[in-house]
Amino acid sequence: MKPYAEMTKEELLEEKEKLDKEYDAYLAMNLHLDMSRGKPCKEQLDLSMGMMDVLNSKVDLRCEDGTDCRNYGCLDGIPEAKVLMGDMMENHPDNIIIYGNSSLNVMYDTVARAMTHGIMGNTPWGKLDKVKFLCPVPGYDRHFAITEYFGIEMIPVPMTKDGPDMDMVESLVSSDEAIKGIWCVPKYSNPQGYSYSDATVRRFARLKPAATDFRIFWDNAYGIHHLYDDDQDYLVEILAECKRAGNPDMVYKFASTSKITFPGSGIAALATSLNNLEDIRKQLKNQTIGHDKVNQLRHVRYFKDIHGMTEHMRKHADIIRPKFEMVEQVLEEGLGGRNVGTWTLPKGGYFISFDSLDGCAKAIVLKAKKAGVIMTGAGATWPYGKDPHDSNIRIAPTLPPVSELKTAAELFVLCVKLVSVEKLLEA
Amino acid sequence: MKPYAEMTKEELLEEKEKLDKEYDAYLAMNLHLDMSRGKPCKEQLDLSMGMMDVLNSKVDLRCEDGTDCRNYGCLDGIPEAKVLMGDMMENHPDNIIIYGNSSLNVMYDTVARAMTHGIMGNTPWGKLDKVKFLCPVPGYDRHFAITEYFGIEMIPVPMTKDGPDMDMVESLVSSDEAIKGIWCVPKYSNPQGYSYSDATVRRFARLKPAATDFRIFWDNAYGIHHLYDDDQDYLVEILAECKRAGNPDMVYKFASTSKITFPGSGIAALATSLNNLEDIRKQLKNQTIGHDKVNQLRHVRYFKDIHGMTEHMRKHADIIRPKFEMVEQVLEEGLGGRNVGTWTLPKGGYFISFDSLDGCAKAIVLKAKKAGVIMTGAGATWPYGKDPHDSNIRIAPTLPPVSELKTAAELFVLCVKLVSVEKLLEA
């Protein structure tokens, strides 16, 4: 199709008239569709219903080491949960603490602890004049919300297909002692679905931070969340690589089963060095007597081992892969050749990232909303909600049924075209 | 029996010789008994096994308002859990946030939030030179651990049978702006089992704090944990009383089902004013997407309503009441008339508080430990673990089986006698 930028004013006006009519037709449909959040759909949740059966009143609720999971105790998780999550995260069970239902909560607590008590004997961040985090962009809004809440200055770092711009990361981290962390979603990143290349991970592990308490916040949210069985991304394991590089304490790695079993009723985990774990336990013992061991046991008894979990993830993929492919197809059919947007083709994770012409994202999201399709707010993928190009939009295809998703994607494409044409007419 | 203090030196030496022999006999028994923590026993845990059956793969996991409890969302709890916990806590569901598995964690987070962000727009405690908490003593070691961890100065306030010394509380709170809180276990207090009198609660509600961000940390841990069906303590409800007294925002009230269903796998809740809730939600939304709704639903479906919960608590009482009474009987038989110790006779909760002669508690606990009976560390019931009288010992009778508990209590009595005699011989 002809790029809009090559159309004459008359052609654009004609196109706009046509698109306006299409849009009016959508308005008349009175839609209520949601592509805003990375939520599993009902069919995905149904996959884990068997987990509700593995524990019942006849089952022995003691774990392997004899601990009665029904009672107090066991601050950092039952042994078999550490093994399962260790296999999932590619880390040794001894390097793992099992938490409650939310890895976001673990990240929040990790920042909160650094604010009030510092990391491994260093000055609490709250006592410093300035604390900064690097934020690969586009990125995850809830990461940015945590650092914003604690008054941490966020510095955007552009993402590439291989991960964050490592020249920039290296230069900033080694020169500015106020930089204490970086938010990473290293595999099937949020929202682009990019996975960090081997070179990127190696350069992360070899960082020479000016701050001794600099930490990589490695949110491995989509570690086993592949879309394709025969085409998966593999990452160099960051803890091991940091250890080899002589930076054993530089990374906190987070994961959870939220998008494996039930969001909100899964188990979260942190993997890090023994030094960091010792530092964390000093705080954790004041915060709680222990997390939900019955739910840990429920997960282990259900999956049995990492193979059970892997097979389970194939079923998730079978449900959501067609949704990703359908959205990608609608984008290609509607926008291919128009040169008014680019989008990613992830092999895993929960999102597709879309970039419109500069200055169009907010208008596109607003137009979709007016016609009853909720997208993630434009700007959400940037710190402080401020996308300087006003171009990035996160598409979350998992929640709606396929038929609704098709309608929503088609409306989205229409909104992109309409706003782009209007933009070009303004110029 | 003759008070030890009235014995001659010869009589004391004779008594000591007899007691030493008895102690040697215990040493030979090679005991491993634990009266240290307020943990339910196996029979109590068994009471809730039916809760493992109420949810299974055939059950609809949507809650009353249609929310799918398996998915993300619902930051502050499902409606029916608010109703159940509201009935349990004697508060309106609108005043409640349902949390995860640990009320201790909620208290910790409440202090942590006040440290970094302040309460309702006031200066964050972490930015102040000095923050102080009042700590009724003897009290709960894990409360004191939280305030100590955050560098908050703890001021002991003596407990009476009616609650904390309110003359002292009123005087301190109204005169010192640095005093930001007080730890309270108002009903069947930890460790004495005292319940605050109506007058005490009324005086709490009428406090005139120098600090606008002063808060009462009202840990209603044993709100429905009665030992007797026909002899229960009732408290004036603190939120309502504060509201009537014109101090609607002055209290945070905490509770959980930890000692109702499974410790570590229950649900916790906070009840407070709408102003406080709004303040808290601003933080909570950055910390998590929501707590475990499936477990909330499990609790509601199991108990159905507060009547179900009340009946359930009668079964707990039937199991642990004989343990309390047996310990009390062993104490009376062994120490009655000796004038070397006093102890409480709680009508609920999880502990008996014992006071030895001054300067004897550590030695008693140590002697018991050497013979294989673990007590809560002497001093634990005081801030910083420092009991100035070295006299208070917390007895936790719930965990051991009755037969073992009898042996443990008898050994404890022997240790009290032995250490007391040695003390008197020194004098």
PDB file of N, CA, C and O in Angstrom, chain A residues 40 46 49 52-53 55-57 70-72 101 105 108-109 116-117 145-146 149 258-259 262-265 283 286-287 290-292 294 298, chain B residues 40 46 49 52-53 55-57 70-72 101 105 108-109 116-117 146 149 258-259 262-265 283 286-287 290-292 294 298:
ATOM      1  N   PRO A  40      -3.808 -12.897  31.981  1.00  0.00           N
ATOM      2  CA  PRO A  40      -4.191 -14.138  31.305  1.00  0.00           C
ATOM      3  C   PRO A  40      -5.704 -14.163  31.070  1.00  0.00           C
ATOM      4  O   PRO A  40      -6.468 -13.528  31.804  1.00  0.00           O
ATOM      5  N   ASP A  46      -8.100 -21.552  33.465  1.00  0.00           N
ATOM      6  CA  ASP A  46      -8.682 -22.900  33.561  1.00  0.00           C
ATOM      7  C   ASP A  46      -7.605 -23.988  33.523  1.00  0.00           C
ATOM      8  O   ASP A  46      -7.792 -25.069  34.087  1.00  0.00           O
ATOM      9  N   MET A  49      -6.681 -25.272  37.028  1.00  0.00           N
ATOM     10  CA  MET A  49      -7.717 -25.656  37.989  1.00  0.00           C
ATOM     11  C   MET A  49      -7.360 -26.956  38.714  1.00  0.00           C
ATOM     12  O   MET A  49      -7.755 -27.166  39.864  1.00  0.00           O
ATOM     13  N   MET A  52      -6.183 -26.894  42.232  1.00  0.00           N
ATOM     14  CA  MET A  52      -7.134 -26.786  43.346  1.00  0.00           C
ATOM     15  C   MET A  52      -7.457 -28.159  43.946  1.00  0.00           C
ATOM     16  O   MET A  52      -8.095 -28.241  44.986  1.00  0.00           O
ATOM     17  N   ASP A  53      -7.023 -29.229  43.261  1.00  0.00           N
ATOM     18  CA  ASP A  53      -7.361 -30.575  43.740  1.00  0.00           C
ATOM     19  C   ASP A  53      -6.206 -31.275  44.456  1.00  0.00           C
ATOM     20  O   ASP A  53      -6.433 -32.276  45.131  1.00  0.00           O
ATOM     21  N   LEU A  55      -4.290 -30.533  46.945  1.00  0.00           N
ATOM     22  CA  LEU A  55      -4.358 -30.545  48.403  1.00  0.00           C
ATOM     23  C   LEU A  55      -5.817 -30.695  48.829  1.00  0.00           C
ATOM     24  O   LEU A  55      -6.688 -29.992  48.339  1.00  0.00           O
ATOM     25  N   ASN A  56      -6.069 -31.631  49.715  1.00  0.00           N
ATOM     26  CA  ASN A  56      -7.393 -31.739  50.305  1.00  0.00           C
ATOM     27  C   ASN A  56      -7.238 -32.254  51.731  1.00  0.00           C
ATOM     28  O   ASN A  56      -6.111 -32.450  52.210  1.00  0.00           O
ATOM     29  N   SER A  57      -8.347 -32.465  52.397  1.00  0.00           N
ATOM     30  CA  SER A  57      -8.275 -32.776  53.829  1.00  0.00           C
ATOM     31  C   SER A  57      -7.627 -34.121  54.124  1.00  0.00           C
ATOM     32  O   SER A  57      -7.272 -34.402  55.268  1.00  0.00           O
ATOM     33  N   ARG A  70       1.336 -26.184  57.631  1.00  0.00           N
ATOM     34  CA  ARG A  70       0.178 -25.465  58.169  1.00  0.00           C
ATOM     35  C   ARG A  70       0.554 -24.546  59.314  1.00  0.00           C
ATOM     36  O   ARG A  70      -0.259 -23.723  59.728  1.00  0.00           O
ATOM     37  N   ASN A  71       1.736 -24.708  59.866  1.00  0.00           N
ATOM     38  CA  ASN A  71       2.097 -23.939  61.060  1.00  0.00           C
ATOM     39  C   ASN A  71       3.091 -22.827  60.740  1.00  0.00           C
ATOM     40  O   ASN A  71       3.547 -22.697  59.603  1.00  0.00           O
ATOM     41  N   TYR A  72       3.409 -22.018  61.740  1.00  0.00           N
ATOM     42  CA  TYR A  72       4.390 -20.944  61.595  1.00  0.00           C
ATOM     43  C   TYR A  72       5.757 -21.498  61.227  1.00  0.00           C
ATOM     44  O   TYR A  72       6.070 -22.647  61.502  1.00  0.00           O
ATOM     45  N   ASN A 101       2.770 -13.827  47.170  1.00  0.00           N
ATOM     46  CA  ASN A 101       2.081 -14.005  45.905  1.00  0.00           C
ATOM     47  C   ASN A 101       2.526 -13.049  44.815  1.00  0.00           C
ATOM     48  O   ASN A 101       1.988 -13.091  43.728  1.00  0.00           O
ATOM     49  N   ASN A 105       5.785  -7.071  44.683  1.00  0.00           N
ATOM     50  CA  ASN A 105       5.918  -6.769  46.111  1.00  0.00           C
ATOM     51  C   ASN A 105       7.357  -7.009  46.582  1.00  0.00           C
ATOM     52  O   ASN A 105       7.888  -6.232  47.381  1.00  0.00           O
ATOM     53  N   TYR A 108       9.361  -4.084  45.295  1.00  0.00           N
ATOM     54  CA  TYR A 108       9.029  -2.916  46.114  1.00  0.00           C
ATOM     55  C   TYR A 108       9.770  -2.985  47.445  1.00  0.00           C
ATOM     56  O   TYR A 108      10.423  -2.027  47.866  1.00  0.00           O
ATOM     57  N   ASP A 109       9.669  -4.138  48.103  1.00  0.00           N
ATOM     58  CA  ASP A 109      10.310  -4.303  49.407  1.00  0.00           C
ATOM     59  C   ASP A 109      11.827  -4.166  49.301  1.00  0.00           C
ATOM     60  O   ASP A 109      12.488  -3.676  50.230  1.00  0.00           O
ATOM     61  N   THR A 116      15.628   2.560  53.538  1.00  0.00           N
ATOM     62  CA  THR A 116      15.678   2.768  54.988  1.00  0.00           C
ATOM     63  C   THR A 116      16.928   2.176  55.633  1.00  0.00           C
ATOM     64  O   THR A 116      17.383   2.678  56.662  1.00  0.00           O
ATOM     65  N   HIS A 117      17.493   1.119  55.046  1.00  0.00           N
ATOM     66  CA  HIS A 117      18.594   0.430  55.717  1.00  0.00           C
ATOM     67  C   HIS A 117      19.839   0.244  54.864  1.00  0.00           C
ATOM     68  O   HIS A 117      20.861  -0.213  55.363  1.00  0.00           O
ATOM     69  N   ALA A 145       6.760   3.020  38.654  1.00  0.00           N
ATOM     70  CA  ALA A 145       5.932   3.531  39.751  1.00  0.00           C
ATOM     71  C   ALA A 145       6.643   3.359  41.100  1.00  0.00           C
ATOM     72  O   ALA A 145       6.561   4.222  41.972  1.00  0.00           O
ATOM     73  N   ILE A 146       7.345   2.235  41.264  1.00  0.00           N
ATOM     74  CA  ILE A 146       8.060   1.997  42.530  1.00  0.00           C
ATOM     75  C   ILE A 146       9.143   3.050  42.716  1.00  0.00           C
ATOM     76  O   ILE A 146       9.224   3.713  43.758  1.00  0.00           O
ATOM     77  N   TYR A 149       7.736   6.448  43.349  1.00  0.00           N
ATOM     78  CA  TYR A 149       7.149   6.559  44.690  1.00  0.00           C
ATOM     79  C   TYR A 149       8.217   6.872  45.739  1.00  0.00           C
ATOM     80  O   TYR A 149       7.973   7.610  46.693  1.00  0.00           O
ATOM     81  N   SER A 258       2.946 -16.065  38.666  1.00  0.00           N
ATOM     82  CA  SER A 258       1.698 -15.335  38.436  1.00  0.00           C
ATOM     83  C   SER A 258       1.084 -15.649  37.075  1.00  0.00           C
ATOM     84  O   SER A 258      -0.128 -15.793  36.960  1.00  0.00           O
ATOM     85  N   LYS A 259       1.898 -15.727  36.044  1.00  0.00           N
ATOM     86  CA  LYS A 259       1.363 -16.018  34.716  1.00  0.00           C
ATOM     87  C   LYS A 259       1.624 -17.473  34.337  1.00  0.00           C
ATOM     88  O   LYS A 259       1.672 -17.824  33.161  1.00  0.00           O
ATOM     89  N   PHE A 262      -2.076 -18.918  38.888  1.00  0.00           N
ATOM     90  CA  PHE A 262      -3.072 -17.854  39.032  1.00  0.00           C
ATOM     91  C   PHE A 262      -2.402 -16.537  39.450  1.00  0.00           C
ATOM     92  O   PHE A 262      -1.765 -16.484  40.502  1.00  0.00           O
ATOM     93  N   PRO A 263      -2.567 -15.482  38.669  1.00  0.00           N
ATOM     94  CA  PRO A 263      -2.047 -14.182  39.115  1.00  0.00           C
ATOM     95  C   PRO A 263      -2.698 -13.825  40.450  1.00  0.00           C
ATOM     96  O   PRO A 263      -3.911 -13.912  40.593  1.00  0.00           O
ATOM     97  N   GLY A 264      -1.898 -13.439  41.399  1.00  0.00           N
ATOM     98  CA  GLY A 264      -2.434 -13.106  42.716  1.00  0.00           C
ATOM     99  C   GLY A 264      -2.438 -14.282  43.671  1.00  0.00           C
ATOM    100  O   GLY A 264      -2.506 -14.089  44.881  1.00  0.00           O
ATOM    101  N   SER A 265      -2.389 -15.483  43.144  1.00  0.00           N
ATOM    102  CA  SER A 265      -2.372 -16.659  44.019  1.00  0.00           C
ATOM    103  C   SER A 265      -1.226 -17.597  43.673  1.00  0.00           C
ATOM    104  O   SER A 265      -1.293 -18.793  43.909  1.00  0.00           O
ATOM    105  N   GLN A 283      16.454  -8.332  57.421  1.00  0.00           N
ATOM    106  CA  GLN A 283      15.242  -7.508  57.376  1.00  0.00           C
ATOM    107  C   GLN A 283      13.998  -8.377  57.420  1.00  0.00           C
ATOM    108  O   GLN A 283      13.059  -8.125  58.168  1.00  0.00           O
ATOM    109  N   ASN A 286      12.225  -9.501  60.520  1.00  0.00           N
ATOM    110  CA  ASN A 286      11.433  -8.511  61.243  1.00  0.00           C
ATOM    111  C   ASN A 286      10.080  -8.267  60.585  1.00  0.00           C
ATOM    112  O   ASN A 286       9.163  -7.734  61.204  1.00  0.00           O
ATOM    113  N   GLN A 287       9.976  -8.627  59.322  1.00  0.00           N
ATOM    114  CA  GLN A 287       8.777  -8.323  58.542  1.00  0.00           C
ATOM    115  C   GLN A 287       7.714  -9.398  58.635  1.00  0.00           C
ATOM    116  O   GLN A 287       6.523  -9.106  58.595  1.00  0.00           O
ATOM    117  N   GLY A 290       6.919 -15.842  58.094  1.00  0.00           N
ATOM    118  CA  GLY A 290       7.077 -16.713  56.933  1.00  0.00           C
ATOM    119  C   GLY A 290       5.948 -16.501  55.941  1.00  0.00           C
ATOM    120  O   GLY A 290       4.894 -15.980  56.301  1.00  0.00           O
ATOM    121  N   HIS A 291       6.165 -16.913  54.716  1.00  0.00           N
ATOM    122  CA  HIS A 291       5.138 -16.775  53.689  1.00  0.00           C
ATOM    123  C   HIS A 291       4.250 -18.017  53.645  1.00  0.00           C
ATOM    124  O   HIS A 291       4.383 -18.909  54.467  1.00  0.00           O
ATOM    125  N   ASP A 292       3.342 -18.041  52.697  1.00  0.00           N
ATOM    126  CA  ASP A 292       2.317 -19.093  52.659  1.00  0.00           C
ATOM    127  C   ASP A 292       2.915 -20.416  52.169  1.00  0.00           C
ATOM    128  O   ASP A 292       3.028 -20.661  50.973  1.00  0.00           O
ATOM    129  N   VAL A 294       1.640 -23.454  52.549  1.00  0.00           N
ATOM    130  CA  VAL A 294       0.643 -24.361  51.973  1.00  0.00           C
ATOM    131  C   VAL A 294       0.545 -24.109  50.465  1.00  0.00           C
ATOM    132  O   VAL A 294       0.487 -25.046  49.668  1.00  0.00           O
ATOM    133  N   ARG A 298       1.307 -26.559  47.449  1.00  0.00           N
ATOM    134  CA  ARG A 298       0.294 -26.775  46.411  1.00  0.00           C
ATOM    135  C   ARG A 298       0.936 -26.693  45.022  1.00  0.00           C
ATOM    136  O   ARG A 298       0.672 -27.530  44.146  1.00  0.00           O
TER     137      ARG A 298
ATOM    138  N   PRO B  40       0.000 -22.931  67.382  1.00  0.00           N
ATOM    139  CA  PRO B  40      -1.054 -23.928  67.579  1.00  0.00           C
ATOM    140  C   PRO B  40      -0.452 -25.333  67.500  1.00  0.00           C
ATOM    141  O   PRO B  40       0.575 -25.547  66.861  1.00  0.00           O
ATOM    142  N   ASP B  46      -5.480 -29.498  62.640  1.00  0.00           N
ATOM    143  CA  ASP B  46      -6.395 -30.488  62.039  1.00  0.00           C
ATOM    144  C   ASP B  46      -7.834 -29.949  61.955  1.00  0.00           C
ATOM    145  O   ASP B  46      -8.595 -30.355  61.081  1.00  0.00           O
ATOM    146  N   MET B  49      -8.705 -28.590  58.473  1.00  0.00           N
ATOM    147  CA  MET B  49      -8.414 -29.355  57.255  1.00  0.00           C
ATOM    148  C   MET B  49      -9.567 -29.310  56.261  1.00  0.00           C
ATOM    149  O   MET B  49      -9.364 -29.419  55.054  1.00  0.00           O
ATOM    150  N   MET B  52      -9.356 -27.205  53.208  1.00  0.00           N
ATOM    151  CA  MET B  52      -8.649 -27.682  52.017  1.00  0.00           C
ATOM    152  C   MET B  52      -9.599 -28.293  50.985  1.00  0.00           C
ATOM    153  O   MET B  52      -9.207 -28.584  49.866  1.00  0.00           O
ATOM    154  N   ASP B  53     -10.848 -28.518  51.406  1.00  0.00           N
ATOM    155  CA  ASP B  53     -11.805 -29.169  50.500  1.00  0.00           C
ATOM    156  C   ASP B  53     -12.795 -28.207  49.841  1.00  0.00           C
ATOM    157  O   ASP B  53     -13.445 -28.577  48.871  1.00  0.00           O
ATOM    158  N   LEU B  55     -12.493 -25.510  48.087  1.00  0.00           N
ATOM    159  CA  LEU B  55     -12.215 -25.146  46.695  1.00  0.00           C
ATOM    160  C   LEU B  55     -11.636 -26.353  45.978  1.00  0.00           C
ATOM    161  O   LEU B  55     -10.735 -27.007  46.472  1.00  0.00           O
ATOM    162  N   ASN B  56     -12.178 -26.657  44.834  1.00  0.00           N
ATOM    163  CA  ASN B  56     -11.584 -27.696  43.991  1.00  0.00           C
ATOM    164  C   ASN B  56     -11.837 -27.327  42.538  1.00  0.00           C
ATOM    165  O   ASN B  56     -12.404 -26.269  42.246  1.00  0.00           O
ATOM    166  N   SER B  57     -11.421 -28.198  41.643  1.00  0.00           N
ATOM    167  CA  SER B  57     -11.445 -27.822  40.229  1.00  0.00           C
ATOM    168  C   SER B  57     -12.855 -27.665  39.677  1.00  0.00           C
ATOM    169  O   SER B  57     -13.047 -27.125  38.591  1.00  0.00           O
ATOM    170  N   ARG B  70      -9.102 -15.795  40.420  1.00  0.00           N
ATOM    171  CA  ARG B  70      -7.866 -16.392  39.918  1.00  0.00           C
ATOM    172  C   ARG B  70      -7.000 -15.380  39.183  1.00  0.00           C
ATOM    173  O   ARG B  70      -5.843 -15.659  38.881  1.00  0.00           O
ATOM    174  N   ASN B  71      -7.541 -14.231  38.835  1.00  0.00           N
ATOM    175  CA  ASN B  71      -6.793 -13.285  38.004  1.00  0.00           C
ATOM    176  C   ASN B  71      -6.305 -12.089  38.819  1.00  0.00           C
ATOM    177  O   ASN B  71      -6.589 -11.969  39.995  1.00  0.00           O
ATOM    178  N   TYR B  72      -5.542 -11.232  38.186  1.00  0.00           N
ATOM    179  CA  TYR B  72      -5.054 -10.009  38.817  1.00  0.00           C
ATOM    180  C   TYR B  72      -6.213  -9.113  39.254  1.00  0.00           C
ATOM    181  O   TYR B  72      -7.307  -9.191  38.693  1.00  0.00           O
ATOM    182  N   ASN B 101      -0.816 -13.020  54.123  1.00  0.00           N
ATOM    183  CA  ASN B 101      -0.919 -14.070  55.136  1.00  0.00           C
ATOM    184  C   ASN B 101      -0.456 -13.648  56.526  1.00  0.00           C
ATOM    185  O   ASN B 101      -0.463 -14.468  57.431  1.00  0.00           O
ATOM    186  N   ASN B 105       3.376  -8.593  59.012  1.00  0.00           N
ATOM    187  CA  ASN B 105       3.847  -7.940  57.798  1.00  0.00           C
ATOM    188  C   ASN B 105       3.097  -6.619  57.560  1.00  0.00           C
ATOM    189  O   ASN B 105       3.693  -5.633  57.128  1.00  0.00           O
ATOM    190  N   TYR B 108       4.556  -4.155  59.995  1.00  0.00           N
ATOM    191  CA  TYR B 108       5.881  -3.764  59.507  1.00  0.00           C
ATOM    192  C   TYR B 108       5.743  -2.748  58.376  1.00  0.00           C
ATOM    193  O   TYR B 108       6.382  -1.691  58.379  1.00  0.00           O
ATOM    194  N   ASP B 109       4.900  -3.066  57.404  1.00  0.00           N
ATOM    195  CA  ASP B 109       4.716  -2.177  56.258  1.00  0.00           C
ATOM    196  C   ASP B 109       4.153  -0.825  56.695  1.00  0.00           C
ATOM    197  O   ASP B 109       4.466   0.213  56.093  1.00  0.00           O
ATOM    198  N   THR B 116       9.218   6.258  55.406  1.00  0.00           N
ATOM    199  CA  THR B 116       9.649   6.802  54.119  1.00  0.00           C
ATOM    200  C   THR B 116       8.715   7.875  53.573  1.00  0.00           C
ATOM    201  O   THR B 116       9.155   8.761  52.836  1.00  0.00           O
ATOM    202  N   HIS B 117       7.434   7.805  53.927  1.00  0.00           N
ATOM    203  CA  HIS B 117       6.472   8.724  53.300  1.00  0.00           C
ATOM    204  C   HIS B 117       5.612   9.498  54.280  1.00  0.00           C
ATOM    205  O   HIS B 117       4.869  10.387  53.867  1.00  0.00           O
ATOM    206  N   ILE B 146      10.233  -4.757  65.249  1.00  0.00           N
ATOM    207  CA  ILE B 146       9.952  -3.849  64.128  1.00  0.00           C
ATOM    208  C   ILE B 146      10.439  -2.439  64.462  1.00  0.00           C
ATOM    209  O   ILE B 146      11.181  -1.820  63.694  1.00  0.00           O
ATOM    210  N   TYR B 149      14.177  -2.239  64.596  1.00  0.00           N
ATOM    211  CA  TYR B 149      14.779  -2.316  63.257  1.00  0.00           C
ATOM    212  C   TYR B 149      14.784  -0.951  62.571  1.00  0.00           C
ATOM    213  O   TYR B 149      15.708  -0.609  61.839  1.00  0.00           O
ATOM    214  N   SER B 258      -4.470 -16.193  61.475  1.00  0.00           N
ATOM    215  CA  SER B 258      -3.327 -17.099  61.668  1.00  0.00           C
ATOM    216  C   SER B 258      -3.592 -18.155  62.735  1.00  0.00           C
ATOM    217  O   SER B 258      -3.212 -19.309  62.566  1.00  0.00           O
ATOM    218  N   LYS B 259      -4.206 -17.769  63.832  1.00  0.00           N
ATOM    219  CA  LYS B 259      -4.471 -18.743  64.886  1.00  0.00           C
ATOM    220  C   LYS B 259      -5.945 -19.166  64.857  1.00  0.00           C
ATOM    221  O   LYS B 259      -6.505 -19.594  65.856  1.00  0.00           O
ATOM    222  N   PHE B 262      -4.743 -21.613  59.477  1.00  0.00           N
ATOM    223  CA  PHE B 262      -3.347 -22.056  59.466  1.00  0.00           C
ATOM    224  C   PHE B 262      -2.407 -20.850  59.590  1.00  0.00           C
ATOM    225  O   PHE B 262      -2.435 -19.959  58.735  1.00  0.00           O
ATOM    226  N   PRO B 263      -1.552 -20.837  60.591  1.00  0.00           N
ATOM    227  CA  PRO B 263      -0.541 -19.774  60.658  1.00  0.00           C
ATOM    228  C   PRO B 263       0.314 -19.808  59.392  1.00  0.00           C
ATOM    229  O   PRO B 263       0.786 -20.868  59.012  1.00  0.00           O
ATOM    230  N   GLY B 264       0.480 -18.680  58.762  1.00  0.00           N
ATOM    231  CA  GLY B 264       1.259 -18.649  57.532  1.00  0.00           C
ATOM    232  C   GLY B 264       0.404 -18.817  56.287  1.00  0.00           C
ATOM    233  O   GLY B 264       0.825 -18.471  55.195  1.00  0.00           O
ATOM    234  N   SER B 265      -0.778 -19.354  56.431  1.00  0.00           N
ATOM    235  CA  SER B 265      -1.657 -19.520  55.275  1.00  0.00           C
ATOM    236  C   SER B 265      -3.043 -18.964  55.544  1.00  0.00           C
ATOM    237  O   SER B 265      -4.032 -19.407  54.954  1.00  0.00           O
ATOM    238  N   GLN B 283       0.020   4.102  48.726  1.00  0.00           N
ATOM    239  CA  GLN B 283       1.260   3.332  48.778  1.00  0.00           C
ATOM    240  C   GLN B 283       1.035   1.925  48.244  1.00  0.00           C
ATOM    241  O   GLN B 283       1.817   1.412  47.441  1.00  0.00           O
ATOM    242  N   ASN B 286       1.407   0.850  44.676  1.00  0.00           N
ATOM    243  CA  ASN B 286       2.762   0.721  44.141  1.00  0.00           C
ATOM    244  C   ASN B 286       3.437  -0.577  44.568  1.00  0.00           C
ATOM    245  O   ASN B 286       4.418  -0.993  43.976  1.00  0.00           O
ATOM    246  N   GLN B 287       2.928  -1.167  45.629  1.00  0.00           N
ATOM    247  CA  GLN B 287       3.577  -2.332  46.210  1.00  0.00           C
ATOM    248  C   GLN B 287       3.102  -3.650  45.601  1.00  0.00           C
ATOM    249  O   GLN B 287       3.870  -4.600  45.515  1.00  0.00           O
ATOM    250  N   GLY B 290      -2.326  -6.917  44.076  1.00  0.00           N
ATOM    251  CA  GLY B 290      -3.376  -7.437  44.943  1.00  0.00           C
ATOM    252  C   GLY B 290      -2.887  -8.643  45.715  1.00  0.00           C
ATOM    253  O   GLY B 290      -1.893  -9.267  45.332  1.00  0.00           O
ATOM    254  N   HIS B 291      -3.578  -8.956  46.791  1.00  0.00           N
ATOM    255  CA  HIS B 291      -3.197 -10.110  47.602  1.00  0.00           C
ATOM    256  C   HIS B 291      -3.918 -11.378  47.106  1.00  0.00           C
ATOM    257  O   HIS B 291      -4.613 -11.341  46.095  1.00  0.00           O
ATOM    258  N   ASP B 292      -3.736 -12.463  47.828  1.00  0.00           N
ATOM    259  CA  ASP B 292      -4.219 -13.757  47.353  1.00  0.00           C
ATOM    260  C   ASP B 292      -5.736 -13.870  47.533  1.00  0.00           C
ATOM    261  O   ASP B 292      -6.227 -14.214  48.608  1.00  0.00           O
ATOM    262  N   VAL B 294      -7.787 -16.009  46.043  1.00  0.00           N
ATOM    263  CA  VAL B 294      -8.263 -17.393  46.131  1.00  0.00           C
ATOM    264  C   VAL B 294      -8.279 -17.829  47.596  1.00  0.00           C
ATOM    265  O   VAL B 294      -9.232 -18.471  48.060  1.00  0.00           O
ATOM    266  N   ARG B 298     -11.339 -18.964  49.846  1.00  0.00           N
ATOM    267  CA  ARG B 298     -11.286 -20.241  50.571  1.00  0.00           C
ATOM    268  C   ARG B 298     -11.749 -20.043  52.017  1.00  0.00           C
ATOM    269  O   ARG B 298     -12.537 -20.840  52.539  1.00  0.00           O
TER     270      ARG B 298
END
